XYZ file of N, CA and C in Angstrom:
219
model
N 6.272 9.265 -6.766
C 5.434 8.688 -6.071
C 4.751 9.528 -5.182
N 3.224 9.792 -5.329
C 2.518 10.162 -3.769
C 2.938 9.861 -2.619
N 2.177 9.999 -1.464
C 2.433 9.769 -0.541
C 1.054 8.602 -0.055
N 0.349 8.419 -0.858
C -1.008 7.523 -1.071
C -0.360 6.345 -1.789
N 0.371 6.689 -3.230
C 0.904 5.794 -3.798
C 1.666 5.100 -2.305
N 2.622 5.726 -2.016
C 3.982 5.230 -1.002
C 3.548 4.257 0.298
N 2.168 4.635 0.755
C 1.658 4.097 1.740
C 0.893 2.471 0.877
N 0.149 2.741 0.046
C -0.441 1.390 -0.736
C 1.071 0.350 -0.689
N 1.952 0.603 -1.396
C 3.304 0.043 -1.817
C 3.271 -0.866 -0.587
N 3.229 0.088 0.732
C 4.206 -0.239 2.043
C 3.089 -1.381 2.389
N 1.698 -0.879 2.338
C 0.612 -2.224 2.769
C 1.003 -3.387 1.872
N 1.282 -3.334 0.533
C 1.438 -4.484 -0.320
C 2.433 -5.323 0.267
N 3.795 -4.668 0.514
C 4.780 -5.044 0.528
C 4.855 -5.978 2.161
N 3.545 -5.714 3.007
C 3.453 -6.182 4.165
C 2.887 -7.856 4.362
N 1.974 -7.443 3.459
C 1.125 -8.252 2.908
C 1.257 -9.509 2.686
N 2.414 -8.929 1.549
C 3.553 -10.387 1.084
C 4.249 -10.898 1.660
N 5.109 -10.180 3.080
C 5.471 -10.491 3.768
C 5.120 -11.715 4.495
N 3.387 -11.403 5.038
C 2.700 -12.243 6.038
C 2.394 -13.266 5.121
N 1.969 -13.542 3.698
C 1.829 -14.356 2.748
C 3.104 -15.267 2.305
N 4.267 -14.555 3.055
C 5.731 -15.511 2.848
C 5.286 -16.334 3.851
N 5.320 -15.487 5.208
C 5.511 -16.778 6.229
C 4.245 -17.411 6.582
N 3.493 -17.605 5.736
C 2.231 -18.567 6.057
C 2.629 -19.816 6.374
N 4.040 -20.091 5.767
C 4.131 -21.347 5.441
C 4.819 -22.271 6.862
N 5.329 -20.989 7.498
C 6.076 -21.582 8.920
C 4.843 -21.652 9.323
N 3.629 -21.085 9.909
C 2.711 -21.495 10.585
C 2.154 -22.769 10.351
N 1.519 -22.761 9.113
C 1.275 -24.216 8.334
C 2.586 -25.486 8.581
N 3.613 -25.428 9.107
C 4.647 -26.675 9.548
C 4.314 -26.567 10.806
N 4.580 -25.404 11.115
C 4.476 -25.844 13.161
C 3.270 -26.425 13.407
N 2.562 -26.101 12.586
C 0.741 -27.417 13.097
C 1.041 -28.428 12.852
N 1.255 -28.571 11.343
C 1.460 -30.123 11.368
C 2.916 -30.483 12.024
N 3.288 -30.022 12.598
C 4.295 -30.874 13.582
C 4.195 -31.094 15.235
N 3.152 -29.883 15.305
C 2.531 -29.934 16.448
C 1.384 -31.226 16.444
N 0.621 -31.104 15.182
C -0.244 -32.643 15.127
C 0.418 -33.827 15.189
N 1.361 -34.001 14.535
C 2.432 -35.346 14.825
C 3.265 -35.325 16.572
N 3.161 -34.464 16.855
C 3.526 -34.610 18.145
C 5.317 -34.774 18.259
N 5.732 -33.490 17.411
C 7.353 -33.733 17.183
C 7.415 -32.080 17.030
N 8.734 -32.099 17.307
C 9.148 -30.828 18.179
C 9.192 -30.067 16.966
N 8.391 -28.711 16.885
C 8.459 -27.499 15.471
C 9.549 -27.604 15.107
N 9.989 -26.803 14.115
C 11.296 -26.484 13.762
C 11.219 -24.641 14.197
N 10.108 -24.073 14.043
C 10.169 -22.608 14.616
C 9.802 -22.112 15.947
N 10.025 -21.071 16.477
C 9.385 -20.404 17.521
C 8.162 -20.070 17.283
N 6.941 -20.103 17.780
C 6.121 -19.944 17.303
C 5.686 -18.572 18.256
N 6.203 -18.101 19.068
C 6.181 -16.734 19.544
C 6.478 -15.635 19.045
N 8.145 -16.088 18.458
C 8.371 -15.408 17.492
C 7.630 -14.943 16.143
N 7.357 -16.374 15.728
C 6.666 -15.838 14.436
C 5.507 -15.058 14.304
N 4.677 -15.136 15.514
C 3.243 -14.380 16.000
C 4.133 -13.059 15.937
N 5.134 -12.520 17.281
C 5.624 -11.548 16.921
C 5.943 -10.336 16.114
N 6.254 -11.033 14.815
C 6.613 -10.713 14.144
C 5.877 -10.669 12.680
N 4.819 -11.514 12.765
C 3.616 -11.620 11.954
C 2.457 -10.255 12.666
N 2.502 -9.967 13.996
C 1.356 -9.575 14.152
C 2.067 -7.665 14.381
N 3.297 -7.694 14.180
C 3.713 -6.298 14.247
C 3.371 -6.063 12.788
N 3.688 -7.199 11.905
C 3.726 -6.479 10.328
C 1.883 -6.183 10.305
N 1.413 -6.535 11.191
C -0.526 -6.696 10.543
C -1.099 -5.313 11.678
N -0.115 -4.346 12.293
C -0.263 -3.654 13.341
C 0.029 -2.103 12.402
N 1.282 -2.297 12.039
C 1.648 -1.405 10.637
C 0.681 -1.965 9.450
N 0.538 -2.667 9.156
C -1.060 -2.565 8.109
C -2.097 -1.523 8.910
N -2.056 -2.109 9.749
C -3.752 -0.858 10.273
C -3.144 0.073 10.666
N -2.057 1.153 10.952
C -1.706 2.229 11.060
C -1.967 2.977 9.607
N -0.860 2.192 8.691
C -1.033 2.614 7.168
C -2.463 2.361 6.369
N -3.186 1.587 6.657
C -4.776 2.038 6.675
C -5.544 3.104 6.832
N -5.145 3.183 8.446
C -5.556 4.452 9.580
C -5.053 5.924 8.669
N -4.137 5.765 8.071
C -3.434 7.364 7.318
C -4.283 6.995 5.943
N -4.614 6.129 5.219
C -5.094 6.288 3.961
C -6.768 6.561 4.470
N -7.445 6.096 5.452
C -8.769 6.863 5.938
C -9.066 8.163 6.124
N -7.998 8.530 6.954
C -7.823 10.301 7.151
C -7.649 10.706 6.001
N -6.530 10.757 4.688
C -6.654 11.272 3.593
C -8.144 11.096 2.934
N -8.877 9.787 2.585
C -10.148 9.751 2.233
C -11.088 10.839 2.764
N -11.242 10.769 3.747
C -11.708 11.546 5.140
C -11.224 13.585 4.435
N -9.896 13.613 4.335
C -9.834 15.280 4.061
C -10.128 15.310 2.586
N -9.972 14.318 1.594
C -9.987 14.640 0.087
C -11.527 14.810 -0.001
N -12.116 14.070 1.125
C -14.357 14.129 0.894
C -14.360 15.747 1.637
N -13.815 16.122 2.404
C -14.156 17.469 2.782
C -13.789 18.399 2.405
N -12.638 18.547 1.161
C -11.863 19.396 0.441
C -12.775 19.678 -0.509
C-alpha cells in the first residue's frame, strides 16, 4: 500500500468515526430541546470530534503537498 493510499484510508476511517458519533450529537440536542439532562458530556464529544477533524485536515494538507510535488515533477 502506497503512502497516498494509507493517508486516504486514514481519512476515510476518521470520517467514518465522525459519522458513527453523529447520533450522540443528535441525541444530546434532543435531550436539551426536551429540557432533560443529556446522556453525554458534549465538551468531551466535541473535543474528540474536533481532534478527528484536525487530523483529517492535516492528512488532506499532506495529500495536497503530494499532488503539488507530483505536478512539479
